[in-house]
Coordinates of C-alpha atoms (C1' of nucleotides) in Angstrom, one line a residue:
Chain A
M1 CA 293.5 93.9 104.1
T2 CA 293.1 95.2 100.5
E3 CA 292.7 98.6 99.2
H4 CA 290.1 98.4 96.7
S5 CA 287.2 98.5 99.0
N6 CA 285.1 101.5 99.0
L7 CA 282.5 100.3 101.5
E8 CA 279.6 102.5 103.0
K9 CA 279.2 102.2 106.7
A10 CA 276.0 102.9 108.4
E11 CA 276.5 105.8 110.7
S12 CA 274.0 105.1 113.3
G13 CA 273.2 101.9 113.7
A14 CA 270.8 99.6 111.5
P15 CA 270.5 100.5 107.8
S16 CA 267.1 101.7 106.5
P17 CA 266.9 101.4 102.8
N18 CA 263.2 101.3 101.7
P19 CA 262.0 98.2 100.3
L20 CA 261.0 97.9 96.7
H21 CA 257.3 98.0 96.0
R22 CA 255.7 94.9 94.3
A23 CA 254.9 96.8 90.9
F24 CA 258.7 97.1 90.8
F25 CA 258.6 93.5 89.8
A26 CA 255.5 93.2 87.9
R27 CA 257.3 93.7 84.6
N28 CA 259.5 92.4 82.0
P29 CA 262.3 90.9 83.5
R30 CA 264.9 92.7 81.2
R31 CA 263.5 96.0 82.8
V32 CA 263.4 94.5 86.4
A33 CA 267.2 93.2 85.6
R34 CA 268.3 96.5 84.5
E35 CA 266.8 98.4 87.3
L36 CA 267.7 96.1 90.0
L37 CA 271.1 97.0 89.5
G38 CA 272.6 99.4 92.4
K39 CA 269.8 98.2 94.6
V40 CA 270.6 96.4 97.9
L41 CA 269.9 92.8 99.3
V42 CA 269.2 92.9 103.0
R43 CA 269.4 90.0 105.3
K44 CA 268.0 90.4 108.7
D45 CA 268.3 87.4 111.3
E46 CA 268.4 87.9 115.0
N47 CA 270.0 91.4 115.3
Q48 CA 272.5 91.1 112.8
F49 CA 272.1 92.9 109.3
L50 CA 273.8 91.8 106.0
V51 CA 273.7 94.5 103.1
A52 CA 275.2 94.2 99.7
R53 CA 274.8 96.0 96.4
V54 CA 273.4 94.4 93.1
V55 CA 276.1 94.4 90.7
E56 CA 275.3 91.8 88.3
V57 CA 272.2 90.1 87.4
E58 CA 270.5 88.1 84.5
A59 CA 267.3 87.8 83.2
Y60 CA 265.3 84.8 82.5
L61 CA 262.4 85.2 80.3
G62 CA 260.0 82.7 81.4
E63 CA 258.2 79.7 79.5
N64 CA 259.6 80.7 76.3
D65 CA 263.0 81.2 77.4
P66 CA 264.9 77.5 76.7
A67 CA 267.5 78.5 79.3
A68 CA 264.9 79.3 81.9
H69 CA 263.7 76.9 84.7
A70 CA 260.4 77.9 83.6
A71 CA 260.5 76.3 80.3
A72 CA 260.0 72.8 82.2
G73 CA 256.3 74.5 83.0
N74 CA 254.7 74.8 86.3
T75 CA 256.1 72.1 88.6
P76 CA 256.7 71.8 92.1
R77 CA 260.2 73.2 91.8
T78 CA 259.1 76.1 89.5
S79 CA 255.7 77.2 91.0
V80 CA 257.3 80.3 92.7
L81 CA 258.4 81.5 89.0
F82 CA 254.5 81.4 88.1
G83 CA 253.4 82.8 91.2
P84 CA 253.1 86.6 92.0
P85 CA 256.0 89.1 91.5
G86 CA 258.5 90.0 94.0
H87 CA 259.0 86.3 95.7
A88 CA 262.2 84.5 96.0
Y89 CA 262.6 81.6 93.8
V90 CA 265.8 79.4 95.6
Y91 CA 267.1 76.4 93.3
F92 CA 269.9 73.8 94.2
I93 CA 272.4 73.2 91.7
Y94 CA 275.2 70.8 91.0
G95 CA 274.8 69.1 94.3
N96 CA 276.5 72.0 96.2
H97 CA 274.9 75.6 95.6
Y98 CA 272.0 77.5 96.1
C99 CA 270.9 80.3 93.8
L100 CA 268.3 83.5 94.1
N101 CA 266.0 84.8 91.9
V102 CA 263.3 87.2 92.3
S103 CA 260.0 86.5 90.7
C104 CA 258.7 89.0 87.8
E105 CA 255.7 89.5 85.9
R106 CA 252.2 89.4 86.8
D107 CA 250.7 86.4 88.8
G108 CA 250.4 83.4 86.4
K109 CA 253.2 84.4 84.0
A110 CA 256.7 83.3 84.6
G111 CA 259.9 85.3 84.4
S112 CA 262.8 86.0 87.0
V113 CA 266.0 87.6 87.5
L114 CA 269.1 85.6 89.0
F115 CA 271.4 87.6 91.5
R116 CA 274.9 86.6 90.2
A117 CA 277.0 89.3 92.4
L118 CA 276.8 91.5 95.0
E119 CA 279.2 94.2 96.6
P120 CA 279.4 93.6 100.4
L121 CA 278.4 96.8 102.2
L122 CA 277.7 95.7 105.9
G123 CA 278.0 92.3 107.8
I124 CA 281.1 91.3 106.3
E125 CA 282.5 89.3 108.9
Q126 CA 279.5 87.4 109.5
M127 CA 279.4 86.5 105.6
A128 CA 283.0 85.4 105.8
V129 CA 281.8 83.2 108.8
A130 CA 278.7 81.9 106.5
R131 CA 281.0 81.2 103.7
G132 CA 283.6 79.1 105.9
L133 CA 286.5 81.7 105.5
A134 CA 288.5 82.8 108.4
P135 CA 288.0 86.5 109.0
Q136 CA 292.1 87.0 108.5
G137 CA 292.1 84.9 105.1
L138 CA 289.9 87.2 103.9
S139 CA 292.3 88.7 101.6
D140 CA 289.9 89.4 98.8
L141 CA 286.2 90.3 99.7
R142 CA 285.5 89.0 96.2
N143 CA 285.3 85.5 97.6
L144 CA 282.3 86.6 99.7
T145 CA 279.6 87.4 97.1
S146 CA 280.8 87.6 93.7
G147 CA 279.0 84.5 92.2
P148 CA 275.5 83.1 92.4
G149 CA 276.4 80.3 94.8
R150 CA 278.7 82.3 96.8
L151 CA 276.2 85.4 97.4
A152 CA 273.6 82.5 98.5
Q153 CA 276.0 81.2 100.9
A154 CA 277.1 84.5 102.6
F155 CA 273.6 85.3 103.1
G156 CA 272.6 81.9 104.6
I157 CA 270.1 81.5 101.6
T158 CA 268.5 77.9 101.3
R159 CA 265.5 76.7 99.5
T160 CA 263.7 75.6 102.8
R161 CA 264.3 78.7 104.6
D162 CA 263.9 81.3 101.5
N163 CA 261.9 79.7 98.7
G164 CA 259.0 81.5 98.2
G165 CA 259.7 84.4 100.5
D166 CA 258.4 87.9 100.0
L167 CA 261.4 90.0 98.7
T168 CA 259.3 93.1 99.3
S169 CA 258.7 92.7 102.9
P170 CA 261.4 93.1 105.8
R171 CA 259.2 90.6 107.7
S172 CA 260.4 87.9 105.5
G173 CA 264.0 88.5 106.8
L174 CA 265.3 88.9 103.2
W175 CA 264.3 92.0 101.2
I176 CA 265.4 94.2 98.4
G177 CA 265.7 97.5 99.0
E178 CA 266.9 101.2 97.8
D179 CA 269.3 103.5 99.4
G180 CA 269.9 106.1 97.0
F181 CA 272.9 105.0 95.1
R182 CA 273.3 106.5 91.6
V183 CA 274.2 103.8 88.8
G184 CA 276.5 104.8 86.4
K185 CA 277.4 102.7 83.1
V186 CA 275.9 99.6 82.8
E187 CA 276.9 96.8 80.5
V188 CA 275.0 94.1 78.9
T189 CA 276.3 90.6 77.8
P190 CA 275.4 87.1 77.2
R191 CA 274.4 85.1 80.1
I192 CA 276.9 82.7 82.0
G193 CA 277.1 79.2 82.5
I194 CA 274.3 78.1 80.0
S195 CA 274.1 76.0 77.0
K196 CA 270.7 77.2 75.5
A197 CA 270.0 80.6 74.2
A198 CA 273.5 81.1 75.1
D199 CA 274.0 84.1 72.7
Q200 CA 271.2 86.5 73.9
P201 CA 272.3 89.6 75.6
L202 CA 270.6 89.3 78.8
R203 CA 273.1 89.6 81.8
Y204 CA 273.7 93.3 83.4
T205 CA 276.5 94.5 85.1
L206 CA 277.7 97.8 86.6
S207 CA 280.6 98.7 84.5
G208 CA 284.0 98.2 85.8
N209 CA 282.8 97.1 89.3
A210 CA 285.5 94.9 91.1
F211 CA 282.8 92.5 92.6
V212 CA 281.3 91.3 89.1
S213 CA 282.1 87.6 88.7
R214 CA 284.3 85.8 86.1
R215 CA 286.3 89.2 85.8
K216 CA 290.0 88.7 84.8
T217 CA 292.8 90.2 86.7
P218 CA 291.5 93.0 89.0
P219 CA 291.8 96.4 87.1
R220 CA 295.4 97.8 87.4
D221 CA 294.2 101.0 87.1
Chain B
dA1 C1' 297.6 82.9 83.5
dT2 C1' 294.4 79.4 81.7
dA3 C1' 292.4 74.7 81.9
dT4 C1' 290.0 70.6 83.6
dC5 C1' 287.8 68.1 87.2
dG6 C1' 285.3 66.2 91.2
dA7 C1' 281.9 67.3 94.4
dT8 C1' 276.9 65.6 95.2
dT9 C1' 271.6 66.0 94.5
dA10 C1' 267.1 67.6 92.3
dT11 C1' 265.0 67.0 88.2
dC12 C1' 264.2 65.0 83.8
dT13 C1' 264.5 61.6 79.9
Chain C
dG1 C1' 271.3 57.4 83.4
dA2 C1' 272.5 62.3 82.5
dT3 C1' 272.6 67.0 83.2
dA4 C1' 272.7 71.3 85.6
dA5 C1' 271.5 79.5 85.9
dT6 C1' 278.4 76.7 90.3
dC7 C1' 282.8 76.5 93.0
dG8 C1' 287.0 75.3 94.6
dA9 C1' 291.1 72.6 93.9
dT10 C1' 294.7 71.0 91.1
dA11 C1' 297.5 70.8 87.1
dT12 C1' 299.9 72.8 83.4
dG13 C1' 302.0 77.3 80.6

DNA sequence: ATATCGATTATCT
DNA sequence: GATAATCGATATG
């Protein structure tokens, strides 16, 4: 057990974060990314809830952003990006990993936000199982959801299951909600892991949050 | 502590 | 055939 967790517990049964309205996503990916910080990603399957706070995201600007998948145009792979806002774009990368985006902008215009890191709040045991980590081997909770491939695996997100799903509706089993969390300082840096347009500051993080990916040594104090 | 590399597949040249 | 919005393992200082 580590000491740096400040996890919230749901006092009475299931959590009830309000789903975000579709209009929230029908905007510029920069604004959506910035405002997604502090929201929660929720998975409900069977009777289990998984809940985790959004602490790191990246904006992808659409057809004219060379780093965006939408730069390839509207293809079978990218069609969700060109559809209505608030839907899940899930892609498979490096032969190993799924990553989750939410579509932005109006129907017909591409744009998205990539989820890069979450802070786990509820369903930690189940996330560890999904990640293939023995519960007792869970010395560092950052192994669960710190990184786009990791958080997708922790939430059981795959392309066949989730691509195109509605992230504004609990009926999809995967959605984004608001639980009243107050966001503190936000940091904006270049995006990670890309080669094109790598200089633009489109990565948004909660300043000082331990679950942000690619950190150095956990803050000493 | 940082650096390098293999895994494994959808998509594109 | 090459590359990719990554991760985890291994090597090395």
